[in-house]
Amino acid sequence: MNEVLRIAVQKSGRLSEDSLNLFKECGIKFDNGAGKLKATSSNFPAEFLFLRDDDIPGYVEDGVADIGIVGQNVHVETSKHVNEVKLLGFSKCRLSIAIPRSETYGSVKELEGKSIATSYPVILGNFLKDNGVTAHIHEISGSVEIAPSIGLAHAVCDIVSSGGTLLSNGLKEVEVIFRSEAIMIGYPNLSPEKQSIVNQILFRIDSVQRAKN
Ligand code: PRT
Ligand code: ZN
């Protein structure tokens, strides 16, 4: 039986373009027309699934997808049992704690007893625990940066790239707790045939990267 590798990529968002380009640069052809949820390559044994990034680690853990591309932030936060196959170097960002600009900040101990709004309760919880700080983690799924101005929390913990969003919400970054880039994750029990397809992809990625340097 000829196996086809199922590859999960973000449908639309900050990872999508670079993820698709990675495979295109490897010479893998497929049609990702608007609204498509699935595409089969015309020249390589691969099929693409277009998903929300948060769902990708679970699909890979279950073996519904064989490999997937997500941010390390999502990979670590979802804590799924998957293999870390390769760091990809794009979609770099950091997860940081920020507080209102008008407030002073000396050390992480000042977060003791405060409430912090975030979509990353696992990574934030680990950071607080490592630092011996007890704070209330207020989990929200979006628009985290407005939490202090509406009285929902004292501080926020969110993804930062340029810092523009924090600035425009009157916040300042006081702790970088996690650095992230895109990562390829894989199902831990791939068949030898599928593993050899993954190896072909990794070989091509290396060749493309070497040609660029
Ligand atoms: O719909 P779906 O669930 O698939 O997408 P999503 O909205 O959850 O994720 P998306 O597309 O926003 O981000 C996908 C991944 O890109 C993230 O998980 C990160 O690994 C990475 N990434 C890189 C970022 C950013 N840069 C980024 N700037 N993710 C989010 N942001 C947001 C951040 O949340 C904040 O609101 O951008 C804002 C801050 O940006 P600056 O430049 O103003 O600091
Ligand atoms: Zn998401």
mmCIF file of C-alpha atoms and ligand atoms in Angstrom:
data_model
loop_
_atom_site.group_PDB
_atom_site.id
_atom_site.type_symbol
_atom_site.label_atom_id
_atom_site.label_comp_id
_atom_site.label_asym_id
_atom_site.label_seq_id
_atom_site.Cartn_x
_atom_site.Cartn_y
_atom_site.Cartn_z
ATOM 1 C CA MET A 1 0.000 0.000 0.000
ATOM 2 C CA ASN A 2 1.306 3.409 -0.879
ATOM 3 C CA GLU A 3 1.095 5.609 2.195
ATOM 4 C CA VAL A 4 0.330 9.322 2.049
ATOM 5 C CA LEU A 5 1.657 11.619 4.780
ATOM 6 C CA ARG A 6 -0.989 13.849 6.378
ATOM 7 C CA ILE A 7 0.378 17.300 7.153
ATOM 8 C CA ALA A 8 -1.547 19.739 9.393
ATOM 9 C CA VAL A 9 -0.963 23.442 8.782
ATOM 10 C CA GLN A 10 -2.737 26.548 10.056
ATOM 11 C CA LYS A 11 -5.678 27.473 7.837
ATOM 12 C CA SER A 12 -5.261 31.225 8.086
ATOM 13 C CA GLY A 13 -3.095 33.239 10.419
ATOM 14 C CA ARG A 14 0.462 34.177 11.212
ATOM 15 C CA LEU A 15 1.873 30.699 10.545
ATOM 16 C CA SER A 16 0.035 29.924 7.314
ATOM 17 C CA GLU A 17 2.088 31.618 4.629
ATOM 18 C CA ASP A 18 5.500 30.528 5.894
ATOM 19 C CA SER A 19 4.240 26.988 6.543
ATOM 20 C CA LEU A 20 2.919 26.637 2.987
ATOM 21 C CA ASN A 21 6.033 28.250 1.510
ATOM 22 C CA LEU A 22 8.201 25.743 3.361
ATOM 23 C CA PHE A 23 6.571 22.863 1.467
ATOM 24 C CA LYS A 24 6.386 24.760 -1.832
ATOM 25 C CA GLU A 25 10.096 25.556 -1.644
ATOM 26 C CA CYS A 26 10.667 21.824 -1.200
ATOM 27 C CA GLY A 27 9.005 21.294 -4.577
ATOM 28 C CA ILE A 28 5.811 19.814 -3.133
ATOM 29 C CA LYS A 29 2.907 21.012 -5.274
ATOM 30 C CA PHE A 30 -0.657 21.386 -3.989
ATOM 31 C CA ASP A 31 -3.648 23.632 -4.468
ATOM 32 C CA ASN A 32 -4.619 25.571 -1.340
ATOM 33 C CA GLY A 33 -7.492 27.564 -2.815
ATOM 34 C CA ALA A 34 -9.553 29.789 -0.495
ATOM 35 C CA GLY A 35 -11.816 27.914 1.893
ATOM 36 C CA LYS A 36 -10.223 24.534 1.250
ATOM 37 C CA LEU A 37 -9.903 22.256 4.265
ATOM 38 C CA LYS A 38 -7.871 19.548 2.540
ATOM 39 C CA ALA A 39 -5.523 19.313 -0.433
ATOM 40 C CA THR A 40 -3.603 16.450 -1.990
ATOM 41 C CA SER A 41 -0.196 17.001 -3.523
ATOM 42 C CA SER A 42 0.051 16.270 -7.240
ATOM 43 C CA ASN A 43 3.731 15.265 -7.127
ATOM 44 C CA PHE A 44 4.514 14.007 -3.598
ATOM 45 C CA PRO A 45 2.854 11.458 -1.247
ATOM 46 C CA ALA A 46 1.340 14.109 1.017
ATOM 47 C CA GLU A 47 -2.061 15.469 1.909
ATOM 48 C CA PHE A 48 -2.561 18.814 3.665
ATOM 49 C CA LEU A 49 -5.169 19.507 6.354
ATOM 50 C CA PHE A 50 -5.927 23.196 6.981
ATOM 51 C CA LEU A 51 -6.840 23.678 10.660
ATOM 52 C CA ARG A 52 -6.884 26.155 13.552
ATOM 53 C CA ASP A 53 -3.430 26.146 15.126
ATOM 54 C CA ASP A 54 -4.779 25.235 18.586
ATOM 55 C CA ASP A 55 -6.238 21.996 17.207
ATOM 56 C CA ILE A 56 -3.049 20.812 15.475
ATOM 57 C CA PRO A 57 -1.200 19.259 18.482
ATOM 58 C CA GLY A 58 -4.252 17.143 19.362
ATOM 59 C CA TYR A 59 -4.637 15.893 15.785
ATOM 60 C CA VAL A 60 -0.958 14.944 15.724
ATOM 61 C CA GLU A 61 -1.129 13.237 19.136
ATOM 62 C CA ASP A 62 -4.081 11.156 17.920
ATOM 63 C CA GLY A 63 -2.347 10.309 14.633
ATOM 64 C CA VAL A 64 -5.135 11.944 12.588
ATOM 65 C CA ALA A 65 -2.312 14.075 11.182
ATOM 66 C CA ASP A 66 1.218 12.629 10.900
ATOM 67 C CA ILE A 67 3.067 15.917 11.221
ATOM 68 C CA GLY A 68 1.998 19.510 11.871
ATOM 69 C CA ILE A 69 3.389 23.015 12.186
ATOM 70 C CA VAL A 70 2.560 25.203 15.207
ATOM 71 C CA GLY A 71 4.189 27.848 17.385
ATOM 72 C CA GLN A 72 6.213 26.447 20.302
ATOM 73 C CA ASN A 73 3.894 28.477 22.524
ATOM 74 C CA VAL A 74 0.884 26.411 21.392
ATOM 75 C CA HIS A 75 2.881 23.159 21.477
ATOM 76 C CA VAL A 76 4.020 23.702 25.070
ATOM 77 C CA GLU A 77 0.699 25.118 26.267
ATOM 78 C CA THR A 78 -1.379 22.237 24.907
ATOM 79 C CA SER A 79 1.129 19.708 26.385
ATOM 80 C CA LYS A 80 0.235 16.942 23.917
ATOM 81 C CA HIS A 81 2.314 13.797 23.575
ATOM 82 C CA VAL A 82 4.030 14.467 20.229
ATOM 83 C CA ASN A 83 7.587 14.380 18.896
ATOM 84 C CA GLU A 84 9.494 17.627 18.378
ATOM 85 C CA VAL A 85 10.743 17.066 14.831
ATOM 86 C CA LYS A 86 12.353 20.355 13.776
ATOM 87 C CA LEU A 87 12.507 24.040 14.703
ATOM 88 C CA LEU A 88 11.678 26.105 11.630
ATOM 89 C CA GLY A 89 12.908 29.606 12.436
ATOM 90 C CA PHE A 90 9.821 31.611 11.422
ATOM 91 C CA SER A 91 6.896 33.187 13.369
ATOM 92 C CA LYS A 92 9.282 34.212 16.138
ATOM 93 C CA CYS A 93 7.689 35.898 19.138
ATOM 94 C CA ARG A 94 7.833 35.940 22.915
ATOM 95 C CA LEU A 95 5.342 35.402 25.720
ATOM 96 C CA SER A 96 5.636 38.253 28.185
ATOM 97 C CA ILE A 97 4.072 39.678 31.309
ATOM 98 C CA ALA A 98 3.048 43.320 31.010
ATOM 99 C CA ILE A 99 1.636 45.835 33.479
ATOM 100 C CA PRO A 100 0.186 49.367 33.172
ATOM 101 C CA ARG A 101 2.898 51.815 32.084
ATOM 102 C CA SER A 102 2.266 54.105 35.052
ATOM 103 C CA GLU A 103 3.203 51.394 37.565
ATOM 104 C CA THR A 104 6.688 50.689 38.854
ATOM 105 C CA TYR A 105 8.193 47.213 38.688
ATOM 106 C CA GLY A 106 11.165 45.823 40.553
ATOM 107 C CA SER A 107 10.962 42.049 40.400
ATOM 108 C CA VAL A 108 8.668 39.104 39.785
ATOM 109 C CA LYS A 109 7.863 39.035 43.542
ATOM 110 C CA GLU A 110 5.662 42.078 42.946
ATOM 111 C CA LEU A 111 3.192 39.838 41.120
ATOM 112 C CA GLU A 112 2.424 38.037 44.423
ATOM 113 C CA GLY A 113 -1.332 38.107 45.054
ATOM 114 C CA LYS A 114 -2.054 39.937 41.783
ATOM 115 C CA SER A 115 -4.338 38.739 39.015
ATOM 116 C CA ILE A 116 -2.918 38.121 35.554
ATOM 117 C CA ALA A 117 -5.048 37.677 32.428
ATOM 118 C CA THR A 118 -3.739 35.247 29.809
ATOM 119 C CA SER A 119 -4.562 32.647 27.168
ATOM 120 C CA TYR A 120 -1.486 30.681 28.322
ATOM 121 C CA PRO A 121 -2.329 29.426 31.845
ATOM 122 C CA VAL A 122 0.044 26.434 31.643
ATOM 123 C CA ILE A 123 3.199 28.330 30.626
ATOM 124 C CA LEU A 124 2.383 31.210 32.980
ATOM 125 C CA GLY A 125 1.595 28.817 35.835
ATOM 126 C CA ASN A 126 4.966 27.085 35.395
ATOM 127 C CA PHE A 127 6.789 30.418 35.368
ATOM 128 C CA LEU A 128 5.079 31.593 38.572
ATOM 129 C CA LYS A 129 5.716 28.269 40.276
ATOM 130 C CA ASP A 130 9.407 28.307 39.301
ATOM 131 C CA ASN A 131 9.649 31.769 40.818
ATOM 132 C CA GLY A 132 7.768 30.934 44.009
ATOM 133 C CA VAL A 133 5.027 33.445 43.248
ATOM 134 C CA THR A 134 1.334 32.853 43.925
ATOM 135 C CA ALA A 135 -0.897 34.901 41.639
ATOM 136 C CA HIS A 136 -4.408 34.461 40.300
ATOM 137 C CA ILE A 137 -4.402 33.364 36.670
ATOM 138 C CA HIS A 138 -7.458 34.693 34.859
ATOM 139 C CA GLU A 139 -7.820 32.675 31.676
ATOM 140 C CA ILE A 140 -9.350 34.480 28.703
ATOM 141 C CA SER A 141 -9.270 33.472 25.067
ATOM 142 C CA GLY A 142 -8.652 36.791 23.333
ATOM 143 C CA SER A 143 -8.215 40.583 23.617
ATOM 144 C CA VAL A 144 -6.021 39.968 26.640
ATOM 145 C CA GLU A 145 -4.389 43.404 26.473
ATOM 146 C CA ILE A 146 -7.516 45.312 27.466
ATOM 147 C CA ALA A 147 -7.881 43.391 30.760
ATOM 148 C CA PRO A 148 -6.090 45.944 33.021
ATOM 149 C CA SER A 149 -7.920 48.971 31.584
ATOM 150 C CA ILE A 150 -11.328 47.395 32.209
ATOM 151 C CA GLY A 151 -10.407 46.242 35.707
ATOM 152 C CA LEU A 152 -10.350 42.524 34.906
ATOM 153 C CA ALA A 153 -6.738 41.951 35.982
ATOM 154 C CA HIS A 154 -3.663 43.813 37.226
ATOM 155 C CA ALA A 155 -1.352 42.408 34.584
ATOM 156 C CA VAL A 156 -1.437 40.424 31.333
ATOM 157 C CA CYS A 157 0.661 37.621 29.898
ATOM 158 C CA ASP A 158 0.469 37.534 26.118
ATOM 159 C CA ILE A 159 2.368 37.059 22.884
ATOM 160 C CA VAL A 160 4.523 40.034 21.906
ATOM 161 C CA SER A 161 6.202 40.634 18.590
ATOM 162 C CA SER A 162 6.870 44.317 17.835
ATOM 163 C CA GLY A 163 5.467 45.521 21.178
ATOM 164 C CA GLY A 164 3.045 47.863 19.387
ATOM 165 C CA THR A 165 -0.089 46.262 20.832
ATOM 166 C CA LEU A 166 1.156 46.615 24.414
ATOM 167 C CA LEU A 167 2.125 50.230 23.777
ATOM 168 C CA SER A 168 -1.237 51.165 22.304
ATOM 169 C CA ASN A 169 -2.987 49.628 25.329
ATOM 170 C CA GLY A 170 -0.905 51.596 27.848
ATOM 171 C CA LEU A 171 1.106 48.563 28.969
ATOM 172 C CA LYS A 172 4.828 47.844 29.397
ATOM 173 C CA GLU A 173 6.638 44.527 29.113
ATOM 174 C CA VAL A 174 8.266 43.545 32.420
ATOM 175 C CA GLU A 175 9.115 39.822 32.082
ATOM 176 C CA VAL A 176 9.803 37.668 29.024
ATOM 177 C CA ILE A 177 8.728 34.193 30.168
ATOM 178 C CA PHE A 178 8.984 32.146 26.943
ATOM 179 C CA ARG A 179 10.539 32.542 23.477
ATOM 180 C CA SER A 180 8.833 30.875 20.551
ATOM 181 C CA GLU A 181 9.226 30.021 16.890
ATOM 182 C CA ALA A 182 7.440 27.643 14.540
ATOM 183 C CA ILE A 183 8.082 23.947 15.171
ATOM 184 C CA MET A 184 7.297 20.792 13.205
ATOM 185 C CA ILE A 185 5.708 18.223 15.499
ATOM 186 C CA GLY A 186 5.109 14.575 14.666
ATOM 187 C CA TYR A 187 3.048 11.562 15.678
ATOM 188 C CA PRO A 188 5.315 9.394 17.871
ATOM 189 C CA ASN A 189 4.452 6.048 16.256
ATOM 190 C CA LEU A 190 4.763 6.639 12.520
ATOM 191 C CA SER A 191 4.989 3.616 10.251
ATOM 192 C CA PRO A 192 8.445 3.119 8.657
ATOM 193 C CA GLU A 193 6.941 4.111 5.305
ATOM 194 C CA LYS A 194 5.570 7.410 6.661
ATOM 195 C CA GLN A 195 8.799 8.083 8.581
ATOM 196 C CA SER A 196 10.696 7.778 5.331
ATOM 197 C CA ILE A 197 8.380 10.392 3.730
ATOM 198 C CA VAL A 198 9.092 12.703 6.693
ATOM 199 C CA ASN A 199 12.821 12.090 6.208
ATOM 200 C CA GLN A 200 12.533 13.077 2.539
ATOM 201 C CA ILE A 201 10.826 16.333 3.570
ATOM 202 C CA LEU A 202 13.495 17.070 6.204
ATOM 203 C CA PHE A 203 16.236 16.365 3.654
ATOM 204 C CA ARG A 204 14.629 18.808 1.207
ATOM 205 C CA ILE A 205 14.185 21.473 3.913
ATOM 206 C CA ASP A 206 17.876 21.195 4.776
ATOM 207 C CA SER A 207 18.838 21.532 1.110
ATOM 208 C CA VAL A 208 16.648 24.619 0.687
ATOM 209 C CA GLN A 209 18.077 26.178 3.859
ATOM 210 C CA ARG A 210 21.655 25.412 2.834
ATOM 211 C CA ALA A 211 21.072 26.995 -0.571
ATOM 212 C CA LYS A 212 19.842 30.178 1.137
ATOM 213 C CA ASN A 213 22.894 30.555 3.396
HETATM 214 O O1 PRT B 1 -7.233 31.040 14.015
HETATM 215 P P1 PRT B 1 -6.110 30.349 14.694
HETATM 216 O O2 PRT B 1 -6.468 29.821 16.064
HETATM 217 O O3 PRT B 1 -5.472 29.313 13.802
HETATM 218 O O4 PRT B 1 -4.958 31.466 14.884
HETATM 219 P P2 PRT B 1 -4.580 32.366 16.157
HETATM 220 O O5 PRT B 1 -5.317 33.649 16.041
HETATM 221 O O6 PRT B 1 -4.660 31.598 17.424
HETATM 222 O O7 PRT B 1 -3.023 32.578 15.927
HETATM 223 P P3 PRT B 1 -2.217 33.648 15.070
HETATM 224 O O8 PRT B 1 -2.384 33.382 13.604
HETATM 225 O O9 PRT B 1 -2.462 35.035 15.560
HETATM 226 O O10 PRT B 1 -0.733 33.252 15.528
HETATM 227 C C1 PRT B 1 -0.207 31.992 15.247
HETATM 228 C C2 PRT B 1 1.154 31.893 15.916
HETATM 229 O O11 PRT B 1 2.033 32.906 15.405
HETATM 230 C C3 PRT B 1 1.170 32.123 17.422
HETATM 231 O O12 PRT B 1 0.770 30.985 18.169
HETATM 232 C C4 PRT B 1 2.623 32.489 17.664
HETATM 233 O O13 PRT B 1 3.416 31.319 17.745
HETATM 234 C C5 PRT B 1 3.021 33.235 16.379
HETATM 235 N N1 PRT B 1 3.079 34.713 16.499
HETATM 236 C C6 PRT B 1 4.122 35.468 16.063
HETATM 237 C C7 PRT B 1 2.161 35.542 17.025
HETATM 238 C C8 PRT B 1 2.657 36.846 16.898
HETATM 239 N N2 PRT B 1 3.872 36.772 16.295
HETATM 240 C C9 PRT B 1 1.861 37.963 17.377
HETATM 241 N N3 PRT B 1 2.297 39.097 17.272
HETATM 242 N N4 PRT B 1 0.939 35.320 17.588
HETATM 243 C C10 PRT B 1 0.200 36.347 18.000
HETATM 244 N N5 PRT B 1 0.595 37.653 17.931
HETATM 245 C C11 PRT B 1 -0.392 38.680 18.433
HETATM 246 C C12 PRT B 1 -0.410 38.800 19.957
HETATM 247 O O14 PRT B 1 -1.349 37.898 20.498
HETATM 248 C C13 PRT B 1 -0.832 40.243 20.191
HETATM 249 O O15 PRT B 1 -2.231 40.388 20.137
HETATM 250 O O16 PRT B 1 -0.080 39.951 17.960
HETATM 251 C C14 PRT B 1 -0.244 40.926 18.991
HETATM 252 C C15 PRT B 1 1.080 41.504 19.398
HETATM 253 O O17 PRT B 1 1.828 41.877 18.296
HETATM 254 P P4 PRT B 1 2.778 43.140 18.400
HETATM 255 O O18 PRT B 1 3.579 43.109 17.124
HETATM 256 O O19 PRT B 1 1.888 44.357 18.482
HETATM 257 O O20 PRT B 1 3.659 43.002 19.622
HETATM 258 ZN ZN ZN B 2 -5.206 29.750 17.658
#
